[in-house]
Amino acid sequence: MDESGAWICYNHFSIPRKMVTGMGASNKVCPNCGRKMKQQFIGLQHCKCGMSWKKDIGFFERTSDMVFALERQTVGKKVKQVPVVQRKN
């Protein structure tokens, strides 16, 4: 919007910076409908309108063949669960 960087771009959505940074940064606001998104897993949030946000991808639109799951990854001696997006066959 202005030179101070008040807008940022996730994928092809331009949204105000205040929606994703600062206190309560885990409460994203949907760029499609303006509602607050609900947390599914750590690093994955959904909105009622069909939009989702994943930490490494950014905003994307859900389809009916998407499945959201936790995948186990071994890092050193620890086993971490990481959210993944899979497709139904």
PDB file of N, CA and C in Angstrom, residues 21-53:
ATOM      1  N   THR A  21       1.551 -10.532  11.492  1.00  0.00           N
ATOM      2  CA  THR A  21       2.718 -10.309  12.342  1.00  0.00           C
ATOM      3  C   THR A  21       2.313  -9.663  13.655  1.00  0.00           C
ATOM      4  N   GLY A  22       3.225  -9.634  14.593  1.00  0.00           N
ATOM      5  CA  GLY A  22       2.979  -8.981  15.870  1.00  0.00           C
ATOM      6  C   GLY A  22       2.365  -9.931  16.878  1.00  0.00           C
ATOM      7  N   MET A  23       1.781  -9.363  17.923  1.00  0.00           N
ATOM      8  CA  MET A  23       1.141 -10.172  18.959  1.00  0.00           C
ATOM      9  C   MET A  23      -0.002 -10.975  18.347  1.00  0.00           C
ATOM     10  N   GLY A  24      -0.073 -12.230  18.716  1.00  0.00           N
ATOM     11  CA  GLY A  24      -1.127 -13.088  18.195  1.00  0.00           C
ATOM     12  C   GLY A  24      -0.943 -13.427  16.736  1.00  0.00           C
ATOM     13  N   ALA A  25       0.303 -13.602  16.298  1.00  0.00           N
ATOM     14  CA  ALA A  25       0.576 -13.875  14.891  1.00  0.00           C
ATOM     15  C   ALA A  25       0.022 -15.230  14.463  1.00  0.00           C
ATOM     16  N   SER A  26      -0.318 -16.095  15.425  1.00  0.00           N
ATOM     17  CA  SER A  26      -0.887 -17.387  15.063  1.00  0.00           C
ATOM     18  C   SER A  26      -2.342 -17.247  14.618  1.00  0.00           C
ATOM     19  N   ASN A  27      -2.989 -16.126  14.925  1.00  0.00           N
ATOM     20  CA  ASN A  27      -4.369 -15.898  14.509  1.00  0.00           C
ATOM     21  C   ASN A  27      -4.385 -15.186  13.167  1.00  0.00           C
ATOM     22  N   LYS A  28      -4.312 -15.940  12.090  1.00  0.00           N
ATOM     23  CA  LYS A  28      -4.329 -15.361  10.753  1.00  0.00           C
ATOM     24  C   LYS A  28      -5.749 -14.921  10.413  1.00  0.00           C
ATOM     25  N   VAL A  29      -5.861 -13.956   9.514  1.00  0.00           N
ATOM     26  CA  VAL A  29      -7.147 -13.519   9.005  1.00  0.00           C
ATOM     27  C   VAL A  29      -7.208 -13.933   7.547  1.00  0.00           C
ATOM     28  N   CYS A  30      -8.308 -14.550   7.170  1.00  0.00           N
ATOM     29  CA  CYS A  30      -8.471 -15.064   5.807  1.00  0.00           C
ATOM     30  C   CYS A  30      -8.496 -13.913   4.798  1.00  0.00           C
ATOM     31  N   PRO A  31      -7.665 -13.967   3.746  1.00  0.00           N
ATOM     32  CA  PRO A  31      -7.685 -12.900   2.737  1.00  0.00           C
ATOM     33  C   PRO A  31      -8.922 -12.978   1.844  1.00  0.00           C
ATOM     34  N   ASN A  32      -9.604 -14.111   1.859  1.00  0.00           N
ATOM     35  CA  ASN A  32     -10.775 -14.321   1.018  1.00  0.00           C
ATOM     36  C   ASN A  32     -12.043 -13.718   1.636  1.00  0.00           C
ATOM     37  N   CYS A  33     -12.296 -14.017   2.942  1.00  0.00           N
ATOM     38  CA  CYS A  33     -13.555 -13.579   3.570  1.00  0.00           C
ATOM     39  C   CYS A  33     -13.345 -12.671   4.776  1.00  0.00           C
ATOM     40  N   GLY A  34     -12.129 -12.568   5.327  1.00  0.00           N
ATOM     41  CA  GLY A  34     -11.856 -11.673   6.442  1.00  0.00           C
ATOM     42  C   GLY A  34     -12.065 -12.274   7.821  1.00  0.00           C
ATOM     43  N   ARG A  35     -12.463 -13.553   7.904  1.00  0.00           N
ATOM     44  CA  ARG A  35     -12.645 -14.213   9.202  1.00  0.00           C
ATOM     45  C   ARG A  35     -11.305 -14.668   9.760  1.00  0.00           C
ATOM     46  N   LYS A  36     -11.273 -14.904  11.086  1.00  0.00           N
ATOM     47  CA  LYS A  36     -10.073 -15.468  11.693  1.00  0.00           C
ATOM     48  C   LYS A  36      -9.999 -16.946  11.360  1.00  0.00           C
ATOM     49  N   MET A  37      -8.791 -17.419  11.119  1.00  0.00           N
ATOM     50  CA  MET A  37      -8.594 -18.818  10.777  1.00  0.00           C
ATOM     51  C   MET A  37      -8.392 -19.637  12.043  1.00  0.00           C
ATOM     52  N   LYS A  38      -8.817 -20.892  12.015  1.00  0.00           N
ATOM     53  CA  LYS A  38      -8.695 -21.794  13.159  1.00  0.00           C
ATOM     54  C   LYS A  38      -7.494 -22.708  12.950  1.00  0.00           C
ATOM     55  N   GLN A  39      -6.781 -23.000  14.047  1.00  0.00           N
ATOM     56  CA  GLN A  39      -5.583 -23.834  13.957  1.00  0.00           C
ATOM     57  C   GLN A  39      -5.972 -25.308  13.904  1.00  0.00           C
ATOM     58  N   GLN A  40      -5.480 -25.999  12.886  1.00  0.00           N
ATOM     59  CA  GLN A  40      -5.684 -27.432  12.738  1.00  0.00           C
ATOM     60  C   GLN A  40      -4.536 -28.181  13.420  1.00  0.00           C
ATOM     61  N   PHE A  41      -3.316 -27.880  12.991  1.00  0.00           N
ATOM     62  CA  PHE A  41      -2.085 -28.376  13.605  1.00  0.00           C
ATOM     63  C   PHE A  41      -1.178 -27.171  13.787  1.00  0.00           C
ATOM     64  N   ILE A  42      -0.040 -27.365  14.454  1.00  0.00           N
ATOM     65  CA  ILE A  42       0.950 -26.291  14.534  1.00  0.00           C
ATOM     66  C   ILE A  42       1.490 -26.079  13.123  1.00  0.00           C
ATOM     67  N   GLY A  43       1.366 -24.872  12.615  1.00  0.00           N
ATOM     68  CA  GLY A  43       1.830 -24.561  11.267  1.00  0.00           C
ATOM     69  C   GLY A  43       0.786 -24.782  10.190  1.00  0.00           C
ATOM     70  N   LEU A  44      -0.475 -25.062  10.575  1.00  0.00           N
ATOM     71  CA  LEU A  44      -1.540 -25.279   9.599  1.00  0.00           C
ATOM     72  C   LEU A  44      -2.844 -24.706  10.149  1.00  0.00           C
ATOM     73  N   GLN A  45      -3.478 -23.804   9.377  1.00  0.00           N
ATOM     74  CA  GLN A  45      -4.725 -23.179   9.804  1.00  0.00           C
ATOM     75  C   GLN A  45      -5.751 -23.230   8.680  1.00  0.00           C
ATOM     76  N   HIS A  46      -7.049 -23.332   9.070  1.00  0.00           N
ATOM     77  CA  HIS A  46      -8.142 -23.418   8.110  1.00  0.00           C
ATOM     78  C   HIS A  46      -9.148 -22.304   8.339  1.00  0.00           C
ATOM     79  N   CYS A  47      -9.861 -21.952   7.277  1.00  0.00           N
ATOM     80  CA  CYS A  47     -10.985 -21.020   7.355  1.00  0.00           C
ATOM     81  C   CYS A  47     -12.238 -21.745   6.855  1.00  0.00           C
ATOM     82  N   LYS A  48     -13.400 -21.262   7.262  1.00  0.00           N
ATOM     83  CA  LYS A  48     -14.665 -21.890   6.861  1.00  0.00           C
ATOM     84  C   LYS A  48     -14.925 -21.779   5.359  1.00  0.00           C
ATOM     85  N   CYS A  49     -14.374 -20.768   4.721  1.00  0.00           N
ATOM     86  CA  CYS A  49     -14.662 -20.523   3.307  1.00  0.00           C
ATOM     87  C   CYS A  49     -13.861 -21.420   2.358  1.00  0.00           C
ATOM     88  N   GLY A  50     -12.919 -22.203   2.873  1.00  0.00           N
ATOM     89  CA  GLY A  50     -12.159 -23.109   2.013  1.00  0.00           C
ATOM     90  C   GLY A  50     -10.708 -22.704   1.821  1.00  0.00           C
ATOM     91  N   MET A  51     -10.272 -21.639   2.466  1.00  0.00           N
ATOM     92  CA  MET A  51      -8.871 -21.232   2.394  1.00  0.00           C
ATOM     93  C   MET A  51      -8.099 -21.886   3.532  1.00  0.00           C
ATOM     94  N   SER A  52      -6.833 -22.173   3.308  1.00  0.00           N
ATOM     95  CA  SER A  52      -5.952 -22.703   4.344  1.00  0.00           C
ATOM     96  C   SER A  52      -4.632 -21.956   4.287  1.00  0.00           C
ATOM     97  N   TRP A  53      -3.852 -22.069   5.359  1.00  0.00           N
ATOM     98  CA  TRP A  53      -2.518 -21.467   5.427  1.00  0.00           C
ATOM     99  C   TRP A  53      -1.579 -22.495   6.029  1.00  0.00           C
TER     100      TRP A  53
END
